[in-house]
mmCIF file of C-alpha atoms in Angstrom:
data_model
loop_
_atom_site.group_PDB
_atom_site.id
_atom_site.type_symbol
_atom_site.label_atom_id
_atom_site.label_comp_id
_atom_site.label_asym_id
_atom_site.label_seq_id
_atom_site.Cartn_x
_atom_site.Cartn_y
_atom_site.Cartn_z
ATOM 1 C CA UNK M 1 -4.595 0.386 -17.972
ATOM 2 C CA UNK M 2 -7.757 0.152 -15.718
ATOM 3 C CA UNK M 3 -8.618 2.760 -13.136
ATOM 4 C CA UNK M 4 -11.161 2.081 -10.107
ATOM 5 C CA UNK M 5 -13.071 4.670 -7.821
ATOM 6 C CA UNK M 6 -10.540 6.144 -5.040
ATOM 7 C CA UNK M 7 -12.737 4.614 -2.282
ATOM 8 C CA UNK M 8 -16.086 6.333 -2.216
ATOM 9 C CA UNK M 9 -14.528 9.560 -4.039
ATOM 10 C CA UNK M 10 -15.047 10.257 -7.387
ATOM 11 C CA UNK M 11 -11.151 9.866 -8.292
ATOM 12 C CA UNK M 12 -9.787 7.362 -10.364
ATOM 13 C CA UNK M 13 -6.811 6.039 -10.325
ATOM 14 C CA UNK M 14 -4.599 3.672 -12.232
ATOM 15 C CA UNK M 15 -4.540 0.080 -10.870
ATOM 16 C CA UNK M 16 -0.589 0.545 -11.074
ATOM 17 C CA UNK M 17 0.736 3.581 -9.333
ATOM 18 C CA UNK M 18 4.259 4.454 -9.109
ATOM 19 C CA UNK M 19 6.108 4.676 -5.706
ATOM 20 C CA UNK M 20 9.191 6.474 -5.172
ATOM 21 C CA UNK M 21 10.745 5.673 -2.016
ATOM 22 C CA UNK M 22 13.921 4.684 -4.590
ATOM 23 C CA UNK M 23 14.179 8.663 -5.380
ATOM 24 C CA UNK M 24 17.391 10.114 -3.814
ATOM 25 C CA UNK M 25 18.768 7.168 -1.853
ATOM 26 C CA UNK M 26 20.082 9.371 0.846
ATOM 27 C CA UNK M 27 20.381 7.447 4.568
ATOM 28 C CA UNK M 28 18.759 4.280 5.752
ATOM 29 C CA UNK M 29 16.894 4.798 1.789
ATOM 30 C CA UNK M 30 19.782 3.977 0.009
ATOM 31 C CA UNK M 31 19.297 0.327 0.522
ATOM 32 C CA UNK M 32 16.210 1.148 -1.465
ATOM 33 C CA UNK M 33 17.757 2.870 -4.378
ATOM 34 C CA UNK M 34 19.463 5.687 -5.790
ATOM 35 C CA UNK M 35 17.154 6.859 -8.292
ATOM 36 C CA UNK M 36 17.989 10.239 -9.434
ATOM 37 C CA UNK M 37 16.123 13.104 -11.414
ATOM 38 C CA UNK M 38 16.975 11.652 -14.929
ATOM 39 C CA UNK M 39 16.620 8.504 -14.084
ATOM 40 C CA UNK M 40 13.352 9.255 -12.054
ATOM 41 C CA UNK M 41 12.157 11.154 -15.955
ATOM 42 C CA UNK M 42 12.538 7.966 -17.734
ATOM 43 C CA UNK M 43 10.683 6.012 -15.099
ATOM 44 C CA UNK M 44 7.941 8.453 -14.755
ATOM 45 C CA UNK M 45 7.732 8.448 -18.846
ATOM 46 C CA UNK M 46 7.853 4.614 -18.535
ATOM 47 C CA UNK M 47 4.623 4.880 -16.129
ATOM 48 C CA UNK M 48 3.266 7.901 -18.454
ATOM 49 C CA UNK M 49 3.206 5.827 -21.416
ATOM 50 C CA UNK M 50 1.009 3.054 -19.682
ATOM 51 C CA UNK M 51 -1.095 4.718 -18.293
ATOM 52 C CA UNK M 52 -0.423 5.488 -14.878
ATOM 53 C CA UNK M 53 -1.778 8.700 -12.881
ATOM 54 C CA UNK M 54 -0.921 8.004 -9.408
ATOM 55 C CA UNK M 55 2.379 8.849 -7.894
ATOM 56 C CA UNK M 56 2.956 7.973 -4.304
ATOM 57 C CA UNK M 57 5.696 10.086 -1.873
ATOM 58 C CA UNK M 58 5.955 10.535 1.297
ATOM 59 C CA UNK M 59 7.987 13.332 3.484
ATOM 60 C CA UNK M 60 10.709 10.888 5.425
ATOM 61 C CA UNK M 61 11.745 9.311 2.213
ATOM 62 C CA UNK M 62 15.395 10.131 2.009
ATOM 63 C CA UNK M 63 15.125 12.817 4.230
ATOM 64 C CA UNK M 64 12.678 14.712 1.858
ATOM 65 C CA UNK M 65 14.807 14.461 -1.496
ATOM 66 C CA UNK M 66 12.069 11.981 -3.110
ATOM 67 C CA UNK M 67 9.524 14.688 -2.919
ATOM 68 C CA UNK M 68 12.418 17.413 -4.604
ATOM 69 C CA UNK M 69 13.035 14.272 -7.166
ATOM 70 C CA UNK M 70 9.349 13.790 -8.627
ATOM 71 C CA UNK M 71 8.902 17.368 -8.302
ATOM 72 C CA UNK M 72 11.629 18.443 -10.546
ATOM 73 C CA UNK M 73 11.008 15.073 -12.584
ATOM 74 C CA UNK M 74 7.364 15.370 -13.063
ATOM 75 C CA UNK M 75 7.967 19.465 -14.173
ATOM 76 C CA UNK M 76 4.988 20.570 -16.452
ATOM 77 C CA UNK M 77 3.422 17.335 -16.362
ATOM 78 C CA UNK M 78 2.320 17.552 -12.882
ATOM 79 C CA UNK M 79 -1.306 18.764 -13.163
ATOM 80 C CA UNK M 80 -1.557 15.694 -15.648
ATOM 81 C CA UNK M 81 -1.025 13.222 -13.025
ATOM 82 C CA UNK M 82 -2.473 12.753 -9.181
ATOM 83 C CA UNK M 83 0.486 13.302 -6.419
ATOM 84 C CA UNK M 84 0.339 11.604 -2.912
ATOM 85 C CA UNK M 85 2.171 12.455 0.110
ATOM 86 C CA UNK M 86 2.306 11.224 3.691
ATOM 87 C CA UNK M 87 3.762 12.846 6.791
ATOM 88 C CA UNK M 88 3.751 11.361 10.519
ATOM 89 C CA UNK M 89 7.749 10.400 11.097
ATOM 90 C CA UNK M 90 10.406 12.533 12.166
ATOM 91 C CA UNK M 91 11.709 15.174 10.150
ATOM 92 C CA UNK M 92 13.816 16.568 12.574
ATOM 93 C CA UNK M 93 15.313 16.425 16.287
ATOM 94 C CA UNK M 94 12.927 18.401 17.845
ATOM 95 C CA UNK M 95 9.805 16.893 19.880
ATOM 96 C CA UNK M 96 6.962 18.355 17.631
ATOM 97 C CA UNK M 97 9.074 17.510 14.836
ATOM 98 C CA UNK M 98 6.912 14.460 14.199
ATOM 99 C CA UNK M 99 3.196 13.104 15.064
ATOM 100 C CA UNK M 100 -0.393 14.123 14.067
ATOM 101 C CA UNK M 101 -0.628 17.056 15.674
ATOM 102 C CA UNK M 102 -1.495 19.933 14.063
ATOM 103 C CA UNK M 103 1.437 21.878 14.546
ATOM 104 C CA UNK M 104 2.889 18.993 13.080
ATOM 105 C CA UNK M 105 0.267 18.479 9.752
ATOM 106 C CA UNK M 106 0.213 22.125 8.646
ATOM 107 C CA UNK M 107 4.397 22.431 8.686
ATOM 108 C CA UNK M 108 4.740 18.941 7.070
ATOM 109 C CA UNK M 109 2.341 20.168 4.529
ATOM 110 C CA UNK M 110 3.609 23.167 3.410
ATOM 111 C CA UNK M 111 6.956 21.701 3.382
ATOM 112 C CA UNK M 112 6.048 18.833 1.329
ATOM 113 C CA UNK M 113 4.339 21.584 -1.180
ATOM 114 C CA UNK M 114 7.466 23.444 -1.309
ATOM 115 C CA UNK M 115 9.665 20.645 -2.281
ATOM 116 C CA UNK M 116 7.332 19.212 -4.878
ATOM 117 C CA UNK M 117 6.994 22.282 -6.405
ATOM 118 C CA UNK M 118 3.150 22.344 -6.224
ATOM 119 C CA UNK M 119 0.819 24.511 -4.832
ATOM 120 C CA UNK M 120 -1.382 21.064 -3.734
ATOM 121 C CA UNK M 121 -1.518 17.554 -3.234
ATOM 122 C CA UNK M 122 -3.810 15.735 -4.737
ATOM 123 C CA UNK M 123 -4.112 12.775 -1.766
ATOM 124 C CA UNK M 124 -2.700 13.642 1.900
ATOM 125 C CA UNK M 125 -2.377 10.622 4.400
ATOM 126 C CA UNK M 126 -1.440 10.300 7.974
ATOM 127 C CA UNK M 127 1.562 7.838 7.466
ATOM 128 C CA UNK M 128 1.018 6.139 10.609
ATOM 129 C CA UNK M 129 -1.503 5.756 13.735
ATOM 130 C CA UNK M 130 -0.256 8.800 16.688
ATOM 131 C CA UNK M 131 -1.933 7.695 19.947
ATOM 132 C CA UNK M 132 -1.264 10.689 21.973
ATOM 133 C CA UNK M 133 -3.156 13.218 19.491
ATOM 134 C CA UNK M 134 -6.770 13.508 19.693
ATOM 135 C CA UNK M 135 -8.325 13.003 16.030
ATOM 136 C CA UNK M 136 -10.323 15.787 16.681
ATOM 137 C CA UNK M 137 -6.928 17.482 15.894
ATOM 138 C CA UNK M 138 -5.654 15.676 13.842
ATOM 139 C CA UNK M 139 -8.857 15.535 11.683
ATOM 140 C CA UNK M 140 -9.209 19.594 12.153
ATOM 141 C CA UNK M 141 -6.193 20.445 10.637
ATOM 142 C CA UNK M 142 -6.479 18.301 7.492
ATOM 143 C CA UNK M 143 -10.199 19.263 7.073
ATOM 144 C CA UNK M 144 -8.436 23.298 7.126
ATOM 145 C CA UNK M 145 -6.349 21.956 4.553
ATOM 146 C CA UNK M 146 -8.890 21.024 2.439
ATOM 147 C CA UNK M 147 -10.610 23.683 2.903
ATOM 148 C CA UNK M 148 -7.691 26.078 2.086
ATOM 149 C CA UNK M 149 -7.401 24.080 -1.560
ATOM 150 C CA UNK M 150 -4.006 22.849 -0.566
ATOM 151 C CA UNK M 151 -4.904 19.264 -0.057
ATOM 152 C CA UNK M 152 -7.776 17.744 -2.629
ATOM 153 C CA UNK M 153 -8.662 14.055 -1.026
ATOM 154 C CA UNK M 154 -7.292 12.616 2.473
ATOM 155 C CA UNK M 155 -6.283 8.926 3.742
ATOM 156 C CA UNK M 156 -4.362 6.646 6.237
ATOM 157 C CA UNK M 157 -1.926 4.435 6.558
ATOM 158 C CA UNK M 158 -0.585 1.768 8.747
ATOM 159 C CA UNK M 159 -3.724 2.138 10.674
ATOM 160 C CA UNK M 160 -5.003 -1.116 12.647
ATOM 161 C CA UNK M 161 -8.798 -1.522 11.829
ATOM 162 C CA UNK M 162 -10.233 -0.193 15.233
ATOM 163 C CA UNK M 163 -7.883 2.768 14.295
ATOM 164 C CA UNK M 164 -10.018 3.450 10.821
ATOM 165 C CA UNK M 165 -13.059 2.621 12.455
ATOM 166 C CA UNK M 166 -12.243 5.365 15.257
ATOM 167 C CA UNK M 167 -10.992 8.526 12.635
ATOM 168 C CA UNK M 168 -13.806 7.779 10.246
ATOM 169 C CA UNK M 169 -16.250 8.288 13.807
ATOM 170 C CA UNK M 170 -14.262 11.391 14.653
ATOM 171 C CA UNK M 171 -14.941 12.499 11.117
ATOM 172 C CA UNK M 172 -18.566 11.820 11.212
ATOM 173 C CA UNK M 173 -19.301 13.056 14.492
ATOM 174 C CA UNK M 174 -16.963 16.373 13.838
ATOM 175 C CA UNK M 175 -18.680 16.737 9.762
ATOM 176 C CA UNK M 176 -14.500 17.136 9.193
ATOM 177 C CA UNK M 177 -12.917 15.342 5.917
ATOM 178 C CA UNK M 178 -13.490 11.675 5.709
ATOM 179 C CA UNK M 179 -10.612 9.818 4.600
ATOM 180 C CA UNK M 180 -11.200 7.975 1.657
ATOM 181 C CA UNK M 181 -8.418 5.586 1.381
ATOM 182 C CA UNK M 182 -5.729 3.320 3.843
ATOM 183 C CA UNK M 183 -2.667 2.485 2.311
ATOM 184 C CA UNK M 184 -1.519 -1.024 3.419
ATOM 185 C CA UNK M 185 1.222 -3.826 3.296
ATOM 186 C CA UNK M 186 -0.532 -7.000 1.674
ATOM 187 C CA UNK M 187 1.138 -9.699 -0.256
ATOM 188 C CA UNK M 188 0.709 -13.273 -0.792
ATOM 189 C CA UNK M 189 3.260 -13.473 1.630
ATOM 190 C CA UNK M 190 1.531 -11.113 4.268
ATOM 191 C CA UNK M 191 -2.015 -11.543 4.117
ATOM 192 C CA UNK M 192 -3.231 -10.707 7.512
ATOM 193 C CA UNK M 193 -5.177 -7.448 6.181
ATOM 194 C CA UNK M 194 -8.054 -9.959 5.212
ATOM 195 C CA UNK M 195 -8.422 -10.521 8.994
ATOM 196 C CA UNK M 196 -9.846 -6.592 9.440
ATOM 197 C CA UNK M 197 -8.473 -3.793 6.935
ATOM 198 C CA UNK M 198 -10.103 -5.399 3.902
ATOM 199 C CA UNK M 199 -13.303 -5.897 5.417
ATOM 200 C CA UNK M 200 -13.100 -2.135 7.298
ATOM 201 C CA UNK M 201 -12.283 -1.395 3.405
ATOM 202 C CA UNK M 202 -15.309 -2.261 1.632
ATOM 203 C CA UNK M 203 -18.139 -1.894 4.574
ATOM 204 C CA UNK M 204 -16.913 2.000 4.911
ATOM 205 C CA UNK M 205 -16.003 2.396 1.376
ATOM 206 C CA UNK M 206 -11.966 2.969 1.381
ATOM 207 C CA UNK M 207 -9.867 2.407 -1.416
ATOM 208 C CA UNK M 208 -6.634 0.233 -0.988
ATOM 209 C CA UNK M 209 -3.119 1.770 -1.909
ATOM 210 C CA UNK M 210 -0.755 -1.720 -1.710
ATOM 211 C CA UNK M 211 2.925 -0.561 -0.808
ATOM 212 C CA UNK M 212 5.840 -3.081 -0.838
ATOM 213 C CA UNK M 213 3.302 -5.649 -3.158
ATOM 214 C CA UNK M 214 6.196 -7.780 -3.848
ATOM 215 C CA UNK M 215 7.550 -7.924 -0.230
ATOM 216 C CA UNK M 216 10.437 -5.998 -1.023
ATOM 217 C CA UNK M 217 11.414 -8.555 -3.354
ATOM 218 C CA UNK M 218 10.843 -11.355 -1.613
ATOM 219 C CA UNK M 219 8.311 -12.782 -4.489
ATOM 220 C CA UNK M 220 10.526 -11.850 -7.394
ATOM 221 C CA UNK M 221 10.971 -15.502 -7.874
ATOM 222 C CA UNK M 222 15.041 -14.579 -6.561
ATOM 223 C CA UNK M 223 15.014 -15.883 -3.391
ATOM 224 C CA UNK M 224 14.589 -19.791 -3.943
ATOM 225 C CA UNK M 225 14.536 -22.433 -1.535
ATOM 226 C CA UNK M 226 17.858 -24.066 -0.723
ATOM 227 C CA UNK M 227 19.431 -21.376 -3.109
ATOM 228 C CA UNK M 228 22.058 -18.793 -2.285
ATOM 229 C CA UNK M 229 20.465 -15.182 -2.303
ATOM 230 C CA UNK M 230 21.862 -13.480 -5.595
ATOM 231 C CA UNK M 231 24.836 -11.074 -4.553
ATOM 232 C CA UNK M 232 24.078 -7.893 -2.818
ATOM 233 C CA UNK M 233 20.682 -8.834 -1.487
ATOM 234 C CA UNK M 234 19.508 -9.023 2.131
ATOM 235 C CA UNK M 235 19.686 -12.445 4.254
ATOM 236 C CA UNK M 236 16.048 -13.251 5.135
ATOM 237 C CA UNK M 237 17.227 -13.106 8.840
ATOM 238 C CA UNK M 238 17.632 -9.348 7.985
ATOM 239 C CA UNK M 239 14.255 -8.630 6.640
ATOM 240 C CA UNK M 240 11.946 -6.207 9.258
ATOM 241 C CA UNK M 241 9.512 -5.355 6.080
ATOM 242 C CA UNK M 242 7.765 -7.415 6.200
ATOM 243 C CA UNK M 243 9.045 -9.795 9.006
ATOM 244 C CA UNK M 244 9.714 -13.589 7.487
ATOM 245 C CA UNK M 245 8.465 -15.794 10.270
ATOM 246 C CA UNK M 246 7.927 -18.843 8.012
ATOM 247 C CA UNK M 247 10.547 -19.759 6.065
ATOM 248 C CA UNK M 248 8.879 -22.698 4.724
ATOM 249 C CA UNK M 249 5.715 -21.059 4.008
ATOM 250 C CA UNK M 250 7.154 -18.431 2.312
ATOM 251 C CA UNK M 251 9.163 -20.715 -0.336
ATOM 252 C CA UNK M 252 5.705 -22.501 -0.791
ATOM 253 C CA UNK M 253 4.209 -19.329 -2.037
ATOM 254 C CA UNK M 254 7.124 -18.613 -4.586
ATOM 255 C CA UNK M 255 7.358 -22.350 -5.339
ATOM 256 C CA UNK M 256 3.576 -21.761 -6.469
ATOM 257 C CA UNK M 257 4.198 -18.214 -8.278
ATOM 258 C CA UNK M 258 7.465 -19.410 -10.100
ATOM 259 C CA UNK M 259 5.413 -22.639 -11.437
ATOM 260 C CA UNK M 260 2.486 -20.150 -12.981
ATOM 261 C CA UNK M 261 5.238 -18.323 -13.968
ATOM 262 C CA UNK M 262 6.734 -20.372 -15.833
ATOM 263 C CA UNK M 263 3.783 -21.924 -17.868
ATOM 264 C CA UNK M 264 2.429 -18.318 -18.463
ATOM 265 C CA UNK M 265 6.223 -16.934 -20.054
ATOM 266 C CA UNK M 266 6.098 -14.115 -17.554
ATOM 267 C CA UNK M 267 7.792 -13.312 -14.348
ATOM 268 C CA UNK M 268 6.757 -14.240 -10.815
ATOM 269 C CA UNK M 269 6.671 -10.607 -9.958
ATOM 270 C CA UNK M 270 4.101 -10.236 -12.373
ATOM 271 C CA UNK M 271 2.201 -13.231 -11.392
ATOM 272 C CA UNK M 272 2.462 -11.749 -7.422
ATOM 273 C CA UNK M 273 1.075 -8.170 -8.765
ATOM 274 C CA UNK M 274 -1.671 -9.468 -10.752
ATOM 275 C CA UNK M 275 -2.703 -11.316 -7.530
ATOM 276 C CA UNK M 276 -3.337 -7.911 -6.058
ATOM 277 C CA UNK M 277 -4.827 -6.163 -8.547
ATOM 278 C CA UNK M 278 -7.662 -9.348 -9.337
ATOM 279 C CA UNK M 279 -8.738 -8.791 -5.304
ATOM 280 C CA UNK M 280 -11.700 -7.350 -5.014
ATOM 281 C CA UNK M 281 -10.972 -4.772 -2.556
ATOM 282 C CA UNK M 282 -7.618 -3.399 -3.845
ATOM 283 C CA UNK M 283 -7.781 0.002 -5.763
ATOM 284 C CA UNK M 284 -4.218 0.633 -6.446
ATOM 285 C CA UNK M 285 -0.912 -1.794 -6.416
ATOM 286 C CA UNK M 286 2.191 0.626 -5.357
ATOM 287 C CA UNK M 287 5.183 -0.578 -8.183
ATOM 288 C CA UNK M 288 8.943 0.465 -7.169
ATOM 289 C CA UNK M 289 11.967 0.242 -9.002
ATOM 290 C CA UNK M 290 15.594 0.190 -8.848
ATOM 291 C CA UNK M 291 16.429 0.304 -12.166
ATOM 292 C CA UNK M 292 14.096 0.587 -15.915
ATOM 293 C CA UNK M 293 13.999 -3.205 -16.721
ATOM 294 C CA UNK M 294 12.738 -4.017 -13.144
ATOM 295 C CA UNK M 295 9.730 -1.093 -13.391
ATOM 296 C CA UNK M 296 9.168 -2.372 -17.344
ATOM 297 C CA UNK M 297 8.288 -5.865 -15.982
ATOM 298 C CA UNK M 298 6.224 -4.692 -13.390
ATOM 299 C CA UNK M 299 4.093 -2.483 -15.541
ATOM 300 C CA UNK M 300 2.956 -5.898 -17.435
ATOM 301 C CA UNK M 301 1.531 -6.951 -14.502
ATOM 302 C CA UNK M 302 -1.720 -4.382 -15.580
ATOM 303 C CA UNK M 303 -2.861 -6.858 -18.510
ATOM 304 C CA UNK M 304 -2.226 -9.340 -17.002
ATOM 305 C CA UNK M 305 -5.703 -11.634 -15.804
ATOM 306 C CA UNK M 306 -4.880 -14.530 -13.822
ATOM 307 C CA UNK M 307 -7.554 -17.844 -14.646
ATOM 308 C CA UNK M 308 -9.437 -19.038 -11.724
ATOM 309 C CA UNK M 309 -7.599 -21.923 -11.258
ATOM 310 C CA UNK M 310 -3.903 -19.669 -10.452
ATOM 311 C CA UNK M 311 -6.204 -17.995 -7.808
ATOM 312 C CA UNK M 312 -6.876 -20.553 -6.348
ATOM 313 C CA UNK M 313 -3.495 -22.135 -6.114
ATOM 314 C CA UNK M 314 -1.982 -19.114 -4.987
ATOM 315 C CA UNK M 315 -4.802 -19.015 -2.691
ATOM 316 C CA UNK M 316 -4.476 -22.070 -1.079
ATOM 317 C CA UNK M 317 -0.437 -21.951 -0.632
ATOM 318 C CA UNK M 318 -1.139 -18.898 0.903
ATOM 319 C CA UNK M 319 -3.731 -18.764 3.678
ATOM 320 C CA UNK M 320 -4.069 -17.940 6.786
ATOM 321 C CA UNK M 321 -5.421 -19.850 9.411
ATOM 322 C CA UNK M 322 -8.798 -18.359 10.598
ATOM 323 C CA UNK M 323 -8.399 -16.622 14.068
ATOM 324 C CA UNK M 324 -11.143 -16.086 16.709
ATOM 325 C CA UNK M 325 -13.844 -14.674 16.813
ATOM 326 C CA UNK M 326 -13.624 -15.462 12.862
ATOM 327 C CA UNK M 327 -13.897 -19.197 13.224
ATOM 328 C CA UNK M 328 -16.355 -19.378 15.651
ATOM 329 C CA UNK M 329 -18.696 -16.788 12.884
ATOM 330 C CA UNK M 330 -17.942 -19.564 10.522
ATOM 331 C CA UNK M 331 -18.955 -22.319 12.654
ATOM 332 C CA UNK M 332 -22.459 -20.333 14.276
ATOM 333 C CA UNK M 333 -23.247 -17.676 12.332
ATOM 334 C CA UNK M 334 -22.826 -18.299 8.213
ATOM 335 C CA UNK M 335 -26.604 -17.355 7.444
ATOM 336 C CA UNK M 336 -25.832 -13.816 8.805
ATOM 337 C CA UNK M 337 -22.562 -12.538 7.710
ATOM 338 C CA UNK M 338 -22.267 -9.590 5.391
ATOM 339 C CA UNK M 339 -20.136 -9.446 2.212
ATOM 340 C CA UNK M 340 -17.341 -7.724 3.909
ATOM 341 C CA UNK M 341 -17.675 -10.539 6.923
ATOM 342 C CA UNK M 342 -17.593 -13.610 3.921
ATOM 343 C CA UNK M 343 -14.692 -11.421 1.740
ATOM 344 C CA UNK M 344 -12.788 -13.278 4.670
ATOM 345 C CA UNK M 345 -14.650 -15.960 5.785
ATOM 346 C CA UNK M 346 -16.403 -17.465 2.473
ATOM 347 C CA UNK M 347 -13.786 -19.863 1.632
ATOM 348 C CA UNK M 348 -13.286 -21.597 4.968
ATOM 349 C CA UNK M 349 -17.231 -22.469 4.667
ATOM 350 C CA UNK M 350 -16.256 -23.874 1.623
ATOM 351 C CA UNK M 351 -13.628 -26.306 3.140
ATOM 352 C CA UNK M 352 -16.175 -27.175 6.301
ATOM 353 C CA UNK M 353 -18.863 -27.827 3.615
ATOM 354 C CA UNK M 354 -17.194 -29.907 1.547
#
């Protein structure tokens, strides 16, 4: 197993980490999975034994029973291993029963200690962008958390880039805790992170967490063009994460993994994972499971180096076209872009140059 710099921290973390949104299955998670404490030991021994460290909750996950699960799962091994949390969505009926504020931080906190059994979390991050509290507040009350040794590192999540941009300005200008990571949807299906959040990523020095790296199953290599969906799976008329606007495109992309696949004995899942984890920018790729054979497979995915030539297929079947002002940089300004500007814009010069 490899493990890469948390951003500009000095933590390290497993290029796998293990989410558990599958823990508990209670409400609109149950579609997820049902995982339960002994079956959330043998995954978490599964991880264990390949070296994972990182082990990603959040607060809303079934209601708060996935943070009980890994806490009673993990037991004594939990100062062996790095927890993450998240809190931002409702936990209850009330109107300060959700956002950044920092009535809302501190309770969410403490909470999320008390049902994971620990007296801190190792990574904290603000689940999701709140534009009606000021990040002074926001940023005050996780910087007191710090502080207070219950939280040891801080990060986002489903922030837009002007969003990062804006909290790590707050930060600065405040001398409160810089976040040092954004946790992000990006897939071969659902690239558009290379527009902004990758770049933001490695000019400012954030780590990327990957959730939902296979799409939520989308590029299992299951869901084949002109193919009935296998029994008990979702319609791709149903899917909202991510949203499948391309039908087409998206079979091209599996077409492509499925092929590699198939030459390399291995599954597409794996081929989609080790993708991610050969990206420059990308810390950490979040693995789910519903079941032990599915999270088995996955872990492979760690060893497993893609040649230059899958990159590039999977590459090409996959990009996006290059919005404005991005094409217009390509088109004046190549012999001044920075390596976070040509992480997205180096291989269109290649096409106009050739």
């Amino acid at each position: 197993m490899e493990y890469r710099l948390l951003g500009h921290s000095g933590l390290k973390v497993s290029v796998l980490s293990l989410g558990t949104m599958t823990f508990g299955g209670q409400g609109k998670f149950a579609k997820t999975g049902q995982t339960d404490v002994s079956a959330a030991q043998r995954q978490i021994g599964l991880c264990l034994d390949a070296g994972i460290n990182l082990f990603d909750t959040a607060d809303v996950y079934s209601g708060g029973e996935s943070e009980v699960i890994l806490g009673k799962a993990l037991g004594t091994q939990r100062h062996d291993v790095l927890v993450a949390s998240k809190a931002r969505f409702p936990m209850g009926d009330g109107p300060n029963n959700r956002g950044s504020s920092r009535h809302h931080i501190l309770r969410a906190c403490e909470a999320s200690l008390k049902r994971l059994n620990t007296d801190y979390l190792d990574l904290y991050q603000l689940h999701e962008w709140d534009g009606q509290t000021p990040l002074e507040e926001t940023l005050r009350a996780l910087d007191d958390l710090v502080s207070s040794g219950k939280v040891r590192y801080v990060g986002v999540s489903n922030f837009s880039a002007w969003h990062v941009m804006k909290t790590l300005g707050v930060a600065a200008a405040n001398h409160y805790i810089r976040p040092v990571s954004q946790q992000i949807h990006y897939t071969l299906q659902a690239r558009e992170a290379e527009y902004e959040l990758l770049p933001v990523a490695q000019d400012q020095g954030l780590g990327i967490l990957v959730w939902s790296p296979l799409a939520g199953g989308l590029l299992s290599g299951k869901y084949r063009r002109n193919q009935a969906a296998p029994e008990g799976t979702r319609h791709l008329a149903d899917w909202g994460e991510p949203p499948v606007r391309d039908e087409n495109a998206l079979y091209d992309v599996v077409d492509v993994l499925v092929d590699i696949a198939g030459q390399r004995g291995v599954s597409a899942a794996q081929i989609a994972l080790a993708w991610l984890i050969a990206r420059p920018q990308v810390t950490s790729v979040i693995v789910g499971a519903r079941n032990d054979t599915q999270l088995q497979d996955n872990l492979l995915a760690a060893n497993l180096n893609l040649n230059s030539e899958e990159i590039e297929r999977l590459n090409q079947v996959s990009q996006l076209p290059l919005l404005y002002p991005y094409w217009h940089q390509a088109q004046t300004a190549p012999d001044r872009l920075s390596a976070a500007d040509l992480s997205l814009i180096a291989p269109y010069l290649k096409k106009t140059s050739s």
